XYZ file of C-alpha atoms in Angstrom:
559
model
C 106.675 139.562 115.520
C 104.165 141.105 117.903
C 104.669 141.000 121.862
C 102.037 139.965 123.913
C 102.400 142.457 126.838
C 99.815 140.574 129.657
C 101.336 137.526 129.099
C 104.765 138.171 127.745
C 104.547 135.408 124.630
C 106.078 135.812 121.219
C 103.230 136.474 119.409
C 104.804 133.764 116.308
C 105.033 130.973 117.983
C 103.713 131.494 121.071
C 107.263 131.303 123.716
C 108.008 133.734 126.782
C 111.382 133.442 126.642
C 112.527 136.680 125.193
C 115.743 138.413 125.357
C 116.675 142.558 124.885
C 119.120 142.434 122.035
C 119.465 146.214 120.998
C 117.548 149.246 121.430
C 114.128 149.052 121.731
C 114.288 145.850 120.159
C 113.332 141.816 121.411
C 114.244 138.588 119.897
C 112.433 135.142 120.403
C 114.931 132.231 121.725
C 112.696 129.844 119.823
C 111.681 130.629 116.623
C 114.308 134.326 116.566
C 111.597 136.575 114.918
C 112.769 139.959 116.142
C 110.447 142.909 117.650
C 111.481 146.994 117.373
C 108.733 148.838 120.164
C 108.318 152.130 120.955
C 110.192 153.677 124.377
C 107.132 153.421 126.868
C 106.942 149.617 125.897
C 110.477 149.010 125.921
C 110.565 150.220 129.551
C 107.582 148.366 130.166
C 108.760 145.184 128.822
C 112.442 145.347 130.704
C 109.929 145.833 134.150
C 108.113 143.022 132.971
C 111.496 140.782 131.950
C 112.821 141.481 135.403
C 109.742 140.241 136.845
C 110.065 137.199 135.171
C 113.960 136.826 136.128
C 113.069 137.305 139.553
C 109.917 134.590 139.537
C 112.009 132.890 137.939
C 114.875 132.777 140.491
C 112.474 132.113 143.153
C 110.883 129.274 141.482
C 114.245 127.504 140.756
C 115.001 128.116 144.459
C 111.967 126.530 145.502
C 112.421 123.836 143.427
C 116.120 122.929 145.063
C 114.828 123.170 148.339
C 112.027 120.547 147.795
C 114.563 117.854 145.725
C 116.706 118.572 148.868
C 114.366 117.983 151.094
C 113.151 114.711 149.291
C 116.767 113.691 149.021
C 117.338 113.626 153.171
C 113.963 111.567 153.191
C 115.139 108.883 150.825
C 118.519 108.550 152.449
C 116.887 108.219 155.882
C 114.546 105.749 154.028
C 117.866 103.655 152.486
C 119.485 103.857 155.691
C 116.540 102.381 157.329
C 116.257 99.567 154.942
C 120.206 98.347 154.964
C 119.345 98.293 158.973
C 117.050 95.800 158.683
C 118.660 94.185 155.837
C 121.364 93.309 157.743
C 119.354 92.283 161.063
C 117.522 89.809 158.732
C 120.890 88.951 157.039
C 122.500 88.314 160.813
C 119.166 86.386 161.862
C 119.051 84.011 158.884
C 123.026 83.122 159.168
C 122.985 82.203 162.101
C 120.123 79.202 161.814
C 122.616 78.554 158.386
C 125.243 75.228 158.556
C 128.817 75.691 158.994
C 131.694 75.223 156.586
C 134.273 73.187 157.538
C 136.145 76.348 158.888
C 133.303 76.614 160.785
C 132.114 80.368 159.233
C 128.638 80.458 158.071
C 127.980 80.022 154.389
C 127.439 83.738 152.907
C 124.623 83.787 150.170
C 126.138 84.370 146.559
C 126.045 87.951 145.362
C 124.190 88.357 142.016
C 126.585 88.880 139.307
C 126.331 91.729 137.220
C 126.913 90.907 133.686
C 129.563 93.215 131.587
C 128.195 93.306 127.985
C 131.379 95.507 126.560
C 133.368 94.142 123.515
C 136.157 95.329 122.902
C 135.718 97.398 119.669
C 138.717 95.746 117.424
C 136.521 93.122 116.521
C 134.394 95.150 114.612
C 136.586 95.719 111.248
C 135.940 98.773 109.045
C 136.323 98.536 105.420
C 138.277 101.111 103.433
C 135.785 104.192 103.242
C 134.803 106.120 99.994
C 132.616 108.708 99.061
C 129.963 108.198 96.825
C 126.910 109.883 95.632
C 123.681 108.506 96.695
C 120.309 108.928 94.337
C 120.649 110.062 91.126
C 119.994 113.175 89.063
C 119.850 117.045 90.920
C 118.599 114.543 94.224
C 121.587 112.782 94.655
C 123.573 113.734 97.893
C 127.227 112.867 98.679
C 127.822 110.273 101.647
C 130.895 107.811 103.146
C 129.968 104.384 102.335
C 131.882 101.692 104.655
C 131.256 98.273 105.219
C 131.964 97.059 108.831
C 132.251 93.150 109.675
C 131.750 91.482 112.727
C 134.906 89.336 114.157
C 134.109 90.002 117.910
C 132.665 86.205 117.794
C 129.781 87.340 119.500
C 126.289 89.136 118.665
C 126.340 92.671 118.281
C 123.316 95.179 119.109
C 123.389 98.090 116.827
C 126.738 98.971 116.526
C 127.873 102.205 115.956
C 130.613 104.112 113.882
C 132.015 108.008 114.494
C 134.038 109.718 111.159
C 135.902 112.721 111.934
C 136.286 114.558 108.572
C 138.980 116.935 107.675
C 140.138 119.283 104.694
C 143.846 118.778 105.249
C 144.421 120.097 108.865
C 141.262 121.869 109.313
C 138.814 119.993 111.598
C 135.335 119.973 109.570
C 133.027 117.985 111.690
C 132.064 114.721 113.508
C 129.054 112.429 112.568
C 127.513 109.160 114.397
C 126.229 106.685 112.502
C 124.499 103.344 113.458
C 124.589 99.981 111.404
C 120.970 99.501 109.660
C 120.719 96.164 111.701
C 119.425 95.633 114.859
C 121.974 92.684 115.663
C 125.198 91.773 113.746
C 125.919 88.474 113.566
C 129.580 86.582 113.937
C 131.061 86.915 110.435
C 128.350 89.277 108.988
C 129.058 92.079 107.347
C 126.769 95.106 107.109
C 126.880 98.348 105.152
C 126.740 101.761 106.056
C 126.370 105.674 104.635
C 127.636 108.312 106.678
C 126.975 112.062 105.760
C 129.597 114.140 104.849
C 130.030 117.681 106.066
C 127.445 120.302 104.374
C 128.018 123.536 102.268
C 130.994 123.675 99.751
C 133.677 122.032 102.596
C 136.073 119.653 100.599
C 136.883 116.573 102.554
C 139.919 115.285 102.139
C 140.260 112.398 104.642
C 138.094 111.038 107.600
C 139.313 109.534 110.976
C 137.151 106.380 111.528
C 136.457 104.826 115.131
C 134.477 102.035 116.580
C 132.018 103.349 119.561
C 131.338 101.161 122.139
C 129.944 97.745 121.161
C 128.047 95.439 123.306
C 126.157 92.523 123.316
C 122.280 91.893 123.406
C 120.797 92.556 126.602
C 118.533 89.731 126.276
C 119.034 87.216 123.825
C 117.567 83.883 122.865
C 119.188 81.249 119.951
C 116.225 80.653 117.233
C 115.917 79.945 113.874
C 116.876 82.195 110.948
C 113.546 84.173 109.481
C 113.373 83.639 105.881
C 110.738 84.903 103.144
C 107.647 82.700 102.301
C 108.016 84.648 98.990
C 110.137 87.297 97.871
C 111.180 89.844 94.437
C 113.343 92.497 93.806
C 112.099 94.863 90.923
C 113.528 97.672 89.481
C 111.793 100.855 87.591
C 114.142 103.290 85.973
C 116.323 104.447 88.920
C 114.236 102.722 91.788
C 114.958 99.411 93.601
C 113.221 97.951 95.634
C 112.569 94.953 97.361
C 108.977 93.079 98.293
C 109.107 89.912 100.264
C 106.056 88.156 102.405
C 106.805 86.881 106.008
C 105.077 84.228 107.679
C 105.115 83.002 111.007
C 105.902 79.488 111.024
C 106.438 79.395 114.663
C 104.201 77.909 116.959
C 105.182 78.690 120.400
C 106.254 82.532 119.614
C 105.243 85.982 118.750
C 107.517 87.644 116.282
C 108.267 91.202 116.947
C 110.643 93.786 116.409
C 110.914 92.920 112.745
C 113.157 94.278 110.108
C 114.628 93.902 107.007
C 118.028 94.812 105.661
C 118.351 94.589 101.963
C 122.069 94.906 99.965
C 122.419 95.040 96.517
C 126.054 94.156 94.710
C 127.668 94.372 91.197
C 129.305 91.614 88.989
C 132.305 92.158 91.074
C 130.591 91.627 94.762
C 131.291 95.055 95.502
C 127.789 96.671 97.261
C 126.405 99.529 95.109
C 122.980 99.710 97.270
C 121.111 98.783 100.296
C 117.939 99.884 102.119
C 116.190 98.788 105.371
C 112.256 98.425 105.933
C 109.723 97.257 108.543
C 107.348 94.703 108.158
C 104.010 95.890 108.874
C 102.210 95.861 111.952
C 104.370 95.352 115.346
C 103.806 92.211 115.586
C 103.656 88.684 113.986
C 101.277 86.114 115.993
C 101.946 82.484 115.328
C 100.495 81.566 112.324
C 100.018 85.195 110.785
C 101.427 86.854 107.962
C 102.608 89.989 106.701
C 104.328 91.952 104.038
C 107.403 94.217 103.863
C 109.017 96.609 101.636
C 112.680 98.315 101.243
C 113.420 100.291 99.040
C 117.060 100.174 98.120
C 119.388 103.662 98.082
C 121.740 102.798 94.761
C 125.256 105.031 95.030
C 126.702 102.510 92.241
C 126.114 105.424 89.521
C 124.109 103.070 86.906
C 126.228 100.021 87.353
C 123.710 97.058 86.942
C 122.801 94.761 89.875
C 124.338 91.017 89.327
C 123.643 89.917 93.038
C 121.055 90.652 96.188
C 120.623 89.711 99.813
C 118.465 90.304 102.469
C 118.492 89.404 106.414
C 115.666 89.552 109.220
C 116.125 90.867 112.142
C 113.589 89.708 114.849
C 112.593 89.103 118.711
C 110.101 87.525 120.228
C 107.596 88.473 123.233
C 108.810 87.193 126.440
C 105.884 86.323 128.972
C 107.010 89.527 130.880
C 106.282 91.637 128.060
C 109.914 92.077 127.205
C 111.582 91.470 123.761
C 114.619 88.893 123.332
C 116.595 89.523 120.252
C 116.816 85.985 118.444
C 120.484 84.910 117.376
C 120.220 83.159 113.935
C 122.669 81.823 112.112
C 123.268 81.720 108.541
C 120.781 84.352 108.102
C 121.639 86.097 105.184
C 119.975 84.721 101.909
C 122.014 85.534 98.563
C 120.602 85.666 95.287
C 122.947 85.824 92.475
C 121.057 87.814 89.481
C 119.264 91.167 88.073
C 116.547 92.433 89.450
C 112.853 91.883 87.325
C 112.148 95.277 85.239
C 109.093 96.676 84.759
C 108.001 100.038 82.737
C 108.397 103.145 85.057
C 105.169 104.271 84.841
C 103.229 100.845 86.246
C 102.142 101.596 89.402
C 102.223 98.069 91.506
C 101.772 97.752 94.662
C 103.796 95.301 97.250
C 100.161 92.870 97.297
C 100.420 92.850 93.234
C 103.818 91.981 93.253
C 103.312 89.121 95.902
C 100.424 87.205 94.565
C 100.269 83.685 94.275
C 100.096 82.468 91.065
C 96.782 81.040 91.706
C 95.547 84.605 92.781
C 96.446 86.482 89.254
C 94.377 87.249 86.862
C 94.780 85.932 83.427
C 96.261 88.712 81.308
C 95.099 87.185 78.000
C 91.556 87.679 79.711
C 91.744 91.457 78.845
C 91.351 92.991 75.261
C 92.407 96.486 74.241
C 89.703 97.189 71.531
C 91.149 98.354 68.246
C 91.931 102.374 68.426
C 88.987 104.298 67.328
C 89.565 107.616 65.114
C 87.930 111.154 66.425
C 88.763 114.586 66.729
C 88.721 116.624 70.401
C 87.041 120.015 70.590
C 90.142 122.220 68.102
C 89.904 119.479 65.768
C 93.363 117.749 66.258
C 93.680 113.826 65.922
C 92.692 111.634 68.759
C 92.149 108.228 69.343
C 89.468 106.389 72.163
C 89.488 102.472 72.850
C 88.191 100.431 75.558
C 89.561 97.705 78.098
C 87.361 94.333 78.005
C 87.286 92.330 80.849
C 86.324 88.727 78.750
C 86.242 86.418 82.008
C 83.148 84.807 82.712
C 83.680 84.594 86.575
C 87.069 86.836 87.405
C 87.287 90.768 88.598
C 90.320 91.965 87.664
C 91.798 93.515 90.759
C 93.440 97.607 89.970
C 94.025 97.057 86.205
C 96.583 98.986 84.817
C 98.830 99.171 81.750
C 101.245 101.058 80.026
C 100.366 101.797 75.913
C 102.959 102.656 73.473
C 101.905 104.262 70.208
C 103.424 104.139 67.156
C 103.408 105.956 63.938
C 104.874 103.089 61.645
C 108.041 101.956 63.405
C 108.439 105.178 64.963
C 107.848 105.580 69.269
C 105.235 108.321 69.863
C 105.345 108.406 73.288
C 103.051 105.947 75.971
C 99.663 106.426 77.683
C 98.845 105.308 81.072
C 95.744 103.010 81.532
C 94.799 103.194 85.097
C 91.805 104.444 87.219
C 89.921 101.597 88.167
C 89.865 99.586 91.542
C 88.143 96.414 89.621
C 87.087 95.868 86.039
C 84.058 93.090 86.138
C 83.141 90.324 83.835
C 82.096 92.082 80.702
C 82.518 95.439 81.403
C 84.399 98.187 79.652
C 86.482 100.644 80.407
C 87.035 103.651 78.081
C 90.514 105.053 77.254
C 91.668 107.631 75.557
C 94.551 107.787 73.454
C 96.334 111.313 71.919
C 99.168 111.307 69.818
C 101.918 113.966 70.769
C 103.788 113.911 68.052
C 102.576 111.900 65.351
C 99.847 112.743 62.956
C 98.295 109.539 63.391
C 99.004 105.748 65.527
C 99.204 102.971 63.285
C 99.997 100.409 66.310
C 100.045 99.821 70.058
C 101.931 97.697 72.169
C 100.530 96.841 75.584
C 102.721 96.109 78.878
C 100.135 94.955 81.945
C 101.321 95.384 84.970
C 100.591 92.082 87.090
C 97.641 91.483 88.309
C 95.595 90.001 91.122
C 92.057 88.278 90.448
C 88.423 88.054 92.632
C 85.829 86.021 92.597
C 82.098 86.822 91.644
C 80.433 88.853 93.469
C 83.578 90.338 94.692
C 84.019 93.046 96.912
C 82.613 96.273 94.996
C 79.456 97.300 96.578
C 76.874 97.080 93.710
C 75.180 100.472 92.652
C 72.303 101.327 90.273
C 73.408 103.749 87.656
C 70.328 104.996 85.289
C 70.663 107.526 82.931
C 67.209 109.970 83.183
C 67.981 112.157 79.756
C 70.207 113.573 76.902
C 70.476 116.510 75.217
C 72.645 117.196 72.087
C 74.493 120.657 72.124
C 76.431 122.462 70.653
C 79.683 124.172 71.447
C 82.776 126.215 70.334
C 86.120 127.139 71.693
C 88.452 130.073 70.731
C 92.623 129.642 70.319
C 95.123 131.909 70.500
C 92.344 134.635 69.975
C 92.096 133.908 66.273
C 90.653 130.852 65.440
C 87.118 129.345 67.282
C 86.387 125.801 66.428
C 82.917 124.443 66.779
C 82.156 120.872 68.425
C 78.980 118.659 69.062
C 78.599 117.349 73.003
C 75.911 115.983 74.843
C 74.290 116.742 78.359
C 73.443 113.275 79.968
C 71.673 113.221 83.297
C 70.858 110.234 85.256
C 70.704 109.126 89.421
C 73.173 106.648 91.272
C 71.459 104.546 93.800
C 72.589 103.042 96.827
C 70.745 99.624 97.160
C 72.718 98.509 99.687
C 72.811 98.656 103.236
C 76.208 100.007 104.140
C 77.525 103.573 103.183
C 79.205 104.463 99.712
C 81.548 107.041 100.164
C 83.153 107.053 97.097
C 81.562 106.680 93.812
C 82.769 107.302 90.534
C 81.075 106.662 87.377
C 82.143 106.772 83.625
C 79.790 107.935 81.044
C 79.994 106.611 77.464
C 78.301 107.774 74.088
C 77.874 105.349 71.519
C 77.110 105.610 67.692
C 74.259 103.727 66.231
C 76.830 100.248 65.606
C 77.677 100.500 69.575
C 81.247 102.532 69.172
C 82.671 104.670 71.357
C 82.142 107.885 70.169
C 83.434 109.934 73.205
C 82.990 109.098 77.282
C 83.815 111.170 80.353
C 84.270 110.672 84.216
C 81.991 111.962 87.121
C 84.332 112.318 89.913
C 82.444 114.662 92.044
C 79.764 112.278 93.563
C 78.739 112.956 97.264
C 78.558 109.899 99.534
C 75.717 107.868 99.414
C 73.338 106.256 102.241
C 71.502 102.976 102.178
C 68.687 103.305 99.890
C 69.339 107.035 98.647
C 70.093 108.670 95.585
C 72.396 111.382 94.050
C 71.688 112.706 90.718
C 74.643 113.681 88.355
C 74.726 115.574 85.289
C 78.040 115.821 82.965
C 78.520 117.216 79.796
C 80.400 114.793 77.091
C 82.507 115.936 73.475
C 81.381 113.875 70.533
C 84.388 112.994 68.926
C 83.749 110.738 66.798
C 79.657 110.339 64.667
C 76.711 111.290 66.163
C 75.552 109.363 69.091
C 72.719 106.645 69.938
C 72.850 105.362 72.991
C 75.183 105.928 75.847
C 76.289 103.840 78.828
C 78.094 103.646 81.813
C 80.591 101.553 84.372
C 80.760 102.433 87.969
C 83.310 102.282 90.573
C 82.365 101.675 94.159
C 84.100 101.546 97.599
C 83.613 102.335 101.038
């Protein structure tokens, strides 16, 4: 740390409040780095710290005098307005009819409104401590499962555990329910985190803090997905639904999800809580929301789900009024769909409407095509067909398995692509990692969505302007240099359009003289283009496989 002597600022992270703490020697209050000077700055800086003190002091004192002074001005202000108050009060009563007793009839006093519950009704579970995540990630935490017999709504209830290791007193932690309201008769889950560091707990003290009703509250339906899946990959959960506003006379806002996963026995082993996107939900709209479920069942399987909304809707004020459903929960009894790790899918893959997937048997992995990469090992290329006459597929992706005989060589990802056009091809490549050679692939697709000709890709002009056969050689291990054919391609992308392409990617494919692949390779580094320009690229492409006779390409486009 340095010390800024004009302005007196720690030089790290820029605060002036700085205290002597030895010798010569400074420490930050707000980040702590620590400063040694020499004697004639030491003295300097105490001058300069007194200074401070003293501007300080006056300042404060200052300060006081003007919030006292403000203070007598708004009680003289108060006092002046219960005067007339009760002049007006005095004037109105007396033009007011009599009772029977013949006193004037007083005007009701508003009530004010005592939300407290008593916090018996809200029943805790018996706690236990479980691990949460799996692997080196997973943490420990105090699952307990709190239920609702107050009879009335609750807003956000709250739980405090006092942990112990016999008699010593570790720590206290507050933790709120993952609902926004609780429902009469719900039950929700929660995690609380235990003490940190090596301290053994050995029992917890449990309390209710105060609970309370909504402040404002309407009754309205339950909220309920148009369409909703829970999928599972390895170790992750989670759950996609879609949410439409059925509503007519109502913006929904506020909205949130809370997801809980159970075993065969009922007992939960999981829950998570997400947001729908956007803040708000207009009649008629829709929208999509995703939780992703935190397991601490270990790797017991998942034999039941449920899910609840929370929601409010937009008062003509501009307030919120939490809406009291009942029989909110929805329960599905079963596993969750699998799917290989390594698809990526996202929520709007997952949600599609039958009508808006793509036909899977519409794609074709060509058969596996035999080369060798630049060291001469064993390597395979193939391509992805698109055989629709009228369909994009939408973010194709897949997972390949290779096989030497009946033997698992390990899988290849087949991704890249936003949309894969009627006829067009996509080159993969394939390398064994074990196996001398792949007699057989298996293909899992991920699901997919589909788009209509001419789709949304902003078309592009890709020509290729001239080749050149090389050649090439690499050295290994100092001791061995292979030699290896490749080919310098050059060609121009242009922009016909009239909107701006700022991200272009094109693949480059050689071809033998029967029209197979016979190596390919992306060009990722493409400027953006303008309406009616062009950018020239130039890559440099292995031949893996015989010599080459034509090569083409397949673009990728977006704004």
């Amino acid at each position: 740390m340095t010390i800024n002597l004009q302005t007196l600022k720690c030089a790290e992270c820029g605060s002036s409040v700085l205290t002597r703490t030895g010798l010569n020697q400074y420490e930050c209050a707000h980040c702590g780095s620590v400063a040694v000077v020499e004697d004639d700055v030491s003295a300097r800086l105490d001058r300069v710290l007194e200074q401070v003190k003293d501007a300080a002091a006056d300042r404060l004192a200052k300060e006081q005098a003007a919030r006292g002074a403000q203070q007598i001005r708004m009680m003289g202000l108060a006092f002046g307005a219960v005067v007339v108050l009760g002049a007006v009060v005095f004037a109105v009563s007396a033009f007011l009819p009599k009772s029977r007793s013949g006193a004037a009839i007083a005007p009701m006093a508003a009530a004010k409104v005592d939300r407290t519950i008593p916090v018996d009704g809200l029943k805790l579970g018996e706690a236990r401590q479980v691990l949460v995540g799996s692997g080196s990630s997973a943490r420990p935490r105090l699952f307990v499962l709190a239920r609702n017999e107050t009879g009335q709504a609750l807003e956000t209830p709250r739980v405090e555990a006092q942990f112990y290791d016999g008699e010593t007193r570790l720590g206290t932690r507050t933790e709120s329910l993952p609902v926004a309201l609780l429902m009469p008769g719900e039950s929700a889950p929660l995690l609380i985190d235990l003490p940190g560091g090596d301290q053994a707990v050995t029992r917890q003290d449990l309390t209710v803090s105060r609970l309370s009703a909504p402040h404002r509250a309407v009754e309205g339906p339950a909220l309920r997905f148009a369409r909703v899946r829970l999928v599972q990959q390895k170790d992750e959960v989670r759950l996609v639904g879609r949410l439409v506003n059925t509503r007519t006379d109502a913006t929904l806002t506020g909205l949130q999800v809370l997801a809980t996963a159970y075993d065969d026995g009922g007992v939960p082993i999981g829950f998570g809580r997400g947001y729908v996107q956007g803040s708000e939900l207009r009649p008629g709209e829709r929208s999509a929301v995703e939780v992703r479920i935190e397991r601490f069942g270990g790797s017991t399987p998942i034999a039941a789900w449920d899910y609840r909304i929370d929601q409010h809707v937009s008062a003509a004020d501009g307030s919120r009024n939490a809406v009291l459903a009942a029989d909110r929960v929805v329960r599905t009894v079963g596993a969750p769909e699998a799917f290989n790790p390594e698809l990526r899918m996202s929520t709007e893959d997952l949600l599609a409407e039958d009508a808006e997937r793509f036909n899977l048997a519409q794609l074709e992995l060509l058969p596996l095509i035999p080369g060798v990469n630049t060291i001469r090992q064993r390597t395979y290329m193939t391509e992805l067909v698109n055989r629709s006459k009228d369909l994009i597929a939408v973010t194709p992706a897949a997972v390949i398995s290779r096989f030497d005989g009946n033997t698992l060589d390990g899988t290849t990802r087949l991704d890249g692509m936003a949309y894969l056009y009627p006829g067009e091809r996509m080159p993969v490549q394939v390398d064994p990692r074990r196996a001398d050679r792949i007699t057989q692939t298996r293909v899992e697709w991920k699901p997919m969505r589909a788009a209509a000709l001419p789709g949304p890709r902003i078309p592009l002009e890709v020509r290729v302007t001239g080749t050149e056969a090389q050649m090439g050689s690499v050295l290994v291990n100092f001791s061995q240099r292979f030699s290896y054919k490749a080919v310098l391609v050059k060609g121009e992308v242009k922009n016909p359009g009239a909107a701006i392409v700022r991200k272009a990617r094109v693949w480059v494919s050689l071809r033998d003289k029967t029209g197979r692949l016979t190596g390919f390779k992306p060009v990722d580094n493409l400027p953006a283009i303008g309406p009616g320009e062009s950018v020239p690229f130039e890559v440099r492409v292995e031949q893996q496989g015989d010599d080459f006779a034509t090569v083409s390409t397949v673009y990728q486009s977006n704004e």
